[in-house]
């Protein structure tokens, strides 16, 4: 058996996810996760640790608007999302992108 060099051991595969707005693949850490909890509530997972069914959106507000209009988030999460929840998520995304 050949031993791997230190450099080869340090290289890690970057997990990629597809944005529901623009369909592009981006590193998971650069996307915002929308999660359907077991209770049925839909929330933004800004740390990537919330347990539940997830969908990914690019941090750009236009991607969220596209996904909202086409109901792709609802399709992936397999639930209906009330307009007030969408509005709250859109506001949170807007606040995050201002930083």
Short mmCIF file of N, CA and C in Angstrom, two decimals:
data_model
loop_
_atom_site.label_atom_id
_atom_site.label_comp_id
_atom_site.label_asym_id
_atom_site.label_seq_id
_atom_site.Cartn_x
_atom_site.Cartn_y
_atom_site.Cartn_z
N UNK A 1 0.83 -1.19 0.00
CA UNK A 1 0.00 0.00 0.00
C UNK A 1 0.87 1.25 0.00
N UNK A 2 0.51 2.19 -0.88
CA UNK A 2 1.22 3.46 -0.91
C UNK A 2 0.54 4.43 0.05
N UNK A 3 1.34 5.19 0.77
CA UNK A 3 0.77 6.17 1.69
C UNK A 3 0.44 7.44 0.93
N UNK A 4 -0.68 8.07 1.31
CA UNK A 4 -1.04 9.34 0.70
C UNK A 4 -0.18 10.45 1.29
N UNK A 5 0.16 11.40 0.46
CA UNK A 5 0.91 12.55 0.96
C UNK A 5 0.00 13.40 1.84
N UNK A 6 0.59 14.27 2.63
CA UNK A 6 -0.20 15.14 3.51
C UNK A 6 -1.18 15.99 2.71
N UNK A 7 -0.73 16.47 1.56
CA UNK A 7 -1.57 17.33 0.73
C UNK A 7 -2.80 16.57 0.26
N UNK A 8 -2.64 15.33 -0.17
CA UNK A 8 -3.77 14.53 -0.63
C UNK A 8 -4.76 14.26 0.49
N UNK A 9 -4.28 14.11 1.70
CA UNK A 9 -5.16 13.86 2.84
C UNK A 9 -6.00 15.08 3.20
N UNK A 10 -5.44 16.27 2.97
CA UNK A 10 -6.14 17.50 3.35
C UNK A 10 -7.22 17.92 2.35
N UNK A 11 -7.15 17.45 1.12
CA UNK A 11 -8.14 17.85 0.12
C UNK A 11 -9.47 17.20 0.45
N UNK A 12 -10.49 18.02 0.60
CA UNK A 12 -11.82 17.51 0.91
C UNK A 12 -12.77 17.87 -0.21
N UNK A 13 -13.69 17.00 -0.48
CA UNK A 13 -14.70 17.26 -1.50
C UNK A 13 -15.68 18.30 -0.95
N UNK A 14 -15.96 19.31 -1.75
CA UNK A 14 -16.89 20.36 -1.35
C UNK A 14 -18.30 19.92 -1.74
N UNK A 15 -19.22 19.79 -0.75
CA UNK A 15 -20.58 19.39 -1.11
C UNK A 15 -21.28 20.47 -1.93
N UNK A 16 -21.88 20.07 -3.03
CA UNK A 16 -22.57 21.00 -3.92
C UNK A 16 -24.08 20.76 -3.82
N UNK A 17 -24.85 21.83 -3.97
CA UNK A 17 -26.30 21.75 -3.98
C UNK A 17 -26.83 22.62 -5.10
N UNK A 18 -28.04 22.29 -5.57
CA UNK A 18 -28.64 23.04 -6.67
C UNK A 18 -29.61 24.08 -6.13
N UNK A 19 -29.46 25.30 -6.61
CA UNK A 19 -30.37 26.39 -6.24
C UNK A 19 -31.71 26.18 -6.94
N UNK A 20 -32.80 26.32 -6.20
CA UNK A 20 -34.13 26.14 -6.79
C UNK A 20 -34.56 27.35 -7.63
N UNK A 21 -33.84 28.45 -7.51
CA UNK A 21 -34.20 29.64 -8.28
C UNK A 21 -33.55 29.66 -9.65
N UNK A 22 -32.22 29.51 -9.68
CA UNK A 22 -31.48 29.64 -10.95
C UNK A 22 -30.96 28.31 -11.49
N UNK A 23 -31.19 27.21 -10.76
CA UNK A 23 -30.77 25.86 -11.16
C UNK A 23 -29.26 25.66 -11.22
N UNK A 24 -28.47 26.60 -10.75
CA UNK A 24 -27.03 26.41 -10.81
C UNK A 24 -26.55 25.65 -9.58
N UNK A 25 -25.48 24.92 -9.73
CA UNK A 25 -24.89 24.17 -8.62
C UNK A 25 -23.84 25.05 -7.95
N UNK A 26 -23.94 25.16 -6.64
CA UNK A 26 -23.02 25.99 -5.87
C UNK A 26 -22.62 25.24 -4.60
N UNK A 27 -21.49 25.62 -3.99
CA UNK A 27 -21.12 24.99 -2.72
C UNK A 27 -22.22 25.17 -1.68
N UNK A 28 -22.50 24.11 -0.98
CA UNK A 28 -23.58 24.09 0.02
C UNK A 28 -23.50 25.25 1.00
N UNK A 29 -22.30 25.63 1.43
CA UNK A 29 -22.13 26.70 2.41
C UNK A 29 -22.54 28.08 1.88
N UNK A 30 -22.60 28.24 0.55
CA UNK A 30 -22.95 29.53 -0.04
C UNK A 30 -24.46 29.68 -0.23
N UNK A 31 -25.21 28.64 0.06
CA UNK A 31 -26.65 28.66 -0.16
C UNK A 31 -27.39 28.75 1.17
N UNK A 32 -28.64 29.18 1.10
CA UNK A 32 -29.51 29.21 2.27
C UNK A 32 -30.44 28.01 2.18
N UNK A 33 -30.58 27.30 3.28
CA UNK A 33 -31.42 26.10 3.31
C UNK A 33 -32.80 26.46 3.85
N UNK A 34 -33.83 26.01 3.15
CA UNK A 34 -35.21 26.15 3.60
C UNK A 34 -35.62 24.76 4.08
N UNK A 35 -36.15 24.66 5.29
CA UNK A 35 -36.43 23.36 5.90
C UNK A 35 -37.89 23.21 6.29
N UNK A 36 -38.44 22.02 6.00
CA UNK A 36 -39.76 21.66 6.54
C UNK A 36 -39.50 20.78 7.75
N UNK A 37 -39.91 21.28 8.90
CA UNK A 37 -39.73 20.55 10.15
C UNK A 37 -40.76 19.42 10.26
N UNK A 38 -40.53 18.50 11.17
CA UNK A 38 -41.49 17.40 11.38
C UNK A 38 -42.87 17.92 11.76
N UNK A 39 -42.89 19.08 12.42
CA UNK A 39 -44.16 19.69 12.82
C UNK A 39 -44.93 20.24 11.62
N UNK A 40 -44.25 20.35 10.46
CA UNK A 40 -44.88 20.89 9.26
C UNK A 40 -44.53 22.35 9.02
N UNK A 41 -43.90 23.00 10.02
CA UNK A 41 -43.49 24.40 9.87
C UNK A 41 -42.35 24.49 8.87
N UNK A 42 -42.30 25.60 8.14
CA UNK A 42 -41.22 25.84 7.18
C UNK A 42 -40.40 27.02 7.68
N UNK A 43 -39.07 26.81 7.80
CA UNK A 43 -38.19 27.85 8.34
C UNK A 43 -36.91 27.92 7.51
N UNK A 44 -36.18 29.03 7.67
CA UNK A 44 -34.85 29.13 7.07
C UNK A 44 -33.85 28.54 8.04
N UNK A 45 -32.95 27.73 7.51
CA UNK A 45 -31.89 27.13 8.32
C UNK A 45 -30.60 27.85 7.94
N UNK A 46 -30.23 28.84 8.71
CA UNK A 46 -29.07 29.66 8.38
C UNK A 46 -27.75 29.03 8.81
N UNK A 47 -27.80 27.99 9.64
CA UNK A 47 -26.58 27.32 10.08
C UNK A 47 -26.39 25.95 9.44
N UNK A 48 -27.42 25.43 8.79
CA UNK A 48 -27.30 24.14 8.11
C UNK A 48 -27.36 22.94 9.02
N UNK A 49 -27.92 23.10 10.21
CA UNK A 49 -27.95 22.00 11.17
C UNK A 49 -29.36 21.56 11.57
N UNK A 50 -30.38 22.28 11.11
CA UNK A 50 -31.75 21.95 11.50
C UNK A 50 -32.18 20.63 10.86
N UNK A 51 -32.80 19.78 11.66
CA UNK A 51 -33.26 18.48 11.17
C UNK A 51 -34.57 18.65 10.40
N UNK A 52 -34.65 18.06 9.23
CA UNK A 52 -35.87 18.13 8.44
C UNK A 52 -35.55 18.08 6.96
N UNK A 53 -36.59 18.08 6.13
CA UNK A 53 -36.42 18.03 4.68
C UNK A 53 -35.99 19.41 4.19
N UNK A 54 -34.94 19.47 3.39
CA UNK A 54 -34.39 20.76 3.00
C UNK A 54 -34.37 21.02 1.50
N UNK A 55 -34.34 22.29 1.17
CA UNK A 55 -34.20 22.77 -0.20
C UNK A 55 -33.25 23.96 -0.14
N UNK A 56 -32.54 24.21 -1.22
CA UNK A 56 -31.49 25.24 -1.20
C UNK A 56 -31.79 26.39 -2.15
N UNK A 57 -31.46 27.59 -1.70
CA UNK A 57 -31.68 28.82 -2.46
C UNK A 57 -30.39 29.65 -2.39
N UNK A 58 -29.99 30.21 -3.52
CA UNK A 58 -28.86 31.13 -3.56
C UNK A 58 -29.22 32.36 -2.74
N UNK A 59 -28.25 32.99 -2.13
CA UNK A 59 -28.49 34.12 -1.22
C UNK A 59 -29.08 35.35 -1.92
N UNK A 60 -29.09 35.34 -3.22
CA UNK A 60 -29.65 36.44 -4.01
C UNK A 60 -31.18 36.41 -3.90
N UNK A 61 -31.78 37.52 -3.58
CA UNK A 61 -33.24 37.58 -3.42
C UNK A 61 -34.00 37.22 -4.69
N UNK A 62 -33.42 37.43 -5.86
CA UNK A 62 -34.13 37.12 -7.11
C UNK A 62 -34.33 35.61 -7.25
N UNK A 63 -33.39 34.81 -6.77
CA UNK A 63 -33.55 33.35 -6.83
C UNK A 63 -34.71 32.91 -5.95
N UNK A 64 -34.84 33.53 -4.78
CA UNK A 64 -35.96 33.19 -3.89
C UNK A 64 -37.28 33.54 -4.57
N UNK A 65 -37.34 34.71 -5.21
CA UNK A 65 -38.58 35.13 -5.88
C UNK A 65 -38.96 34.17 -7.00
N UNK A 66 -37.96 33.71 -7.78
CA UNK A 66 -38.24 32.74 -8.86
C UNK A 66 -38.77 31.43 -8.30
N UNK A 67 -38.12 30.94 -7.24
CA UNK A 67 -38.54 29.68 -6.63
C UNK A 67 -39.93 29.81 -6.01
N UNK A 68 -40.21 30.98 -5.45
CA UNK A 68 -41.53 31.22 -4.85
C UNK A 68 -42.62 31.25 -5.92
N UNK A 69 -42.34 31.98 -7.00
CA UNK A 69 -43.33 32.12 -8.07
C UNK A 69 -43.65 30.77 -8.72
N UNK A 70 -42.63 29.95 -8.93
CA UNK A 70 -42.84 28.65 -9.59
C UNK A 70 -43.26 27.56 -8.61
N UNK A 71 -43.32 27.90 -7.30
CA UNK A 71 -43.69 26.96 -6.24
C UNK A 71 -42.75 25.77 -6.15
N UNK A 72 -41.49 25.96 -6.55
CA UNK A 72 -40.51 24.87 -6.50
C UNK A 72 -40.18 24.46 -5.08
N UNK A 73 -40.17 25.43 -4.16
CA UNK A 73 -39.88 25.11 -2.76
C UNK A 73 -40.97 24.18 -2.22
N UNK A 74 -42.23 24.53 -2.50
CA UNK A 74 -43.35 23.70 -2.05
C UNK A 74 -43.25 22.29 -2.63
N UNK A 75 -42.88 22.21 -3.90
CA UNK A 75 -42.77 20.91 -4.56
C UNK A 75 -41.69 20.05 -3.90
N UNK A 76 -40.52 20.61 -3.66
CA UNK A 76 -39.41 19.87 -3.06
C UNK A 76 -39.71 19.50 -1.60
N UNK A 77 -40.30 20.42 -0.85
CA UNK A 77 -40.59 20.16 0.56
C UNK A 77 -41.88 19.36 0.75
N UNK A 78 -42.63 19.16 -0.33
CA UNK A 78 -43.86 18.38 -0.32
C UNK A 78 -44.89 18.93 0.68
N UNK A 79 -45.07 20.26 0.65
CA UNK A 79 -46.08 20.89 1.50
C UNK A 79 -46.44 22.25 0.92
N UNK A 80 -47.60 22.77 1.33
CA UNK A 80 -47.98 24.13 0.94
C UNK A 80 -47.36 25.11 1.92
N UNK A 81 -46.94 26.26 1.39
CA UNK A 81 -46.34 27.28 2.25
C UNK A 81 -47.22 28.53 2.18
N UNK A 82 -47.76 28.96 3.33
CA UNK A 82 -48.60 30.17 3.35
C UNK A 82 -47.81 31.41 2.93
N UNK A 83 -48.52 32.38 2.37
CA UNK A 83 -47.88 33.62 1.88
C UNK A 83 -47.14 34.36 2.99
N UNK A 84 -47.68 34.36 4.22
CA UNK A 84 -47.00 35.09 5.30
C UNK A 84 -45.66 34.44 5.64
N UNK A 85 -45.54 33.12 5.49
CA UNK A 85 -44.27 32.44 5.73
C UNK A 85 -43.27 32.82 4.63
N UNK A 86 -43.75 32.83 3.38
CA UNK A 86 -42.90 33.28 2.26
C UNK A 86 -42.40 34.70 2.49
N UNK A 87 -43.32 35.58 2.91
CA UNK A 87 -42.95 36.98 3.15
C UNK A 87 -41.89 37.09 4.23
N UNK A 88 -42.05 36.32 5.32
CA UNK A 88 -41.08 36.35 6.41
C UNK A 88 -39.71 35.84 5.95
N UNK A 89 -39.71 34.75 5.16
CA UNK A 89 -38.45 34.21 4.66
C UNK A 89 -37.77 35.21 3.71
N UNK A 90 -38.56 35.86 2.86
CA UNK A 90 -38.01 36.84 1.93
C UNK A 90 -37.37 38.00 2.70
N UNK A 91 -38.02 38.43 3.78
CA UNK A 91 -37.48 39.51 4.63
C UNK A 91 -36.17 39.08 5.28
N UNK A 92 -36.12 37.84 5.79
CA UNK A 92 -34.88 37.33 6.41
C UNK A 92 -33.75 37.26 5.42
N UNK A 93 -34.04 36.82 4.19
CA UNK A 93 -33.01 36.73 3.15
C UNK A 93 -32.51 38.13 2.80
N UNK A 94 -33.43 39.08 2.69
CA UNK A 94 -33.05 40.46 2.39
C UNK A 94 -32.14 41.02 3.47
N UNK A 95 -32.46 40.73 4.73
CA UNK A 95 -31.63 41.21 5.84
C UNK A 95 -30.24 40.57 5.81
N UNK A 96 -30.18 39.29 5.44
CA UNK A 96 -28.89 38.57 5.37
C UNK A 96 -28.01 39.10 4.24
N UNK A 97 -28.61 39.48 3.12
CA UNK A 97 -27.81 39.93 1.98
C UNK A 97 -27.32 41.36 2.16
N UNK A 98 -27.93 42.12 3.08
CA UNK A 98 -27.48 43.49 3.35
C UNK A 98 -26.17 43.51 4.13
N UNK A 99 -25.89 42.43 4.87
CA UNK A 99 -24.70 42.37 5.73
C UNK A 99 -23.41 42.42 4.93
#
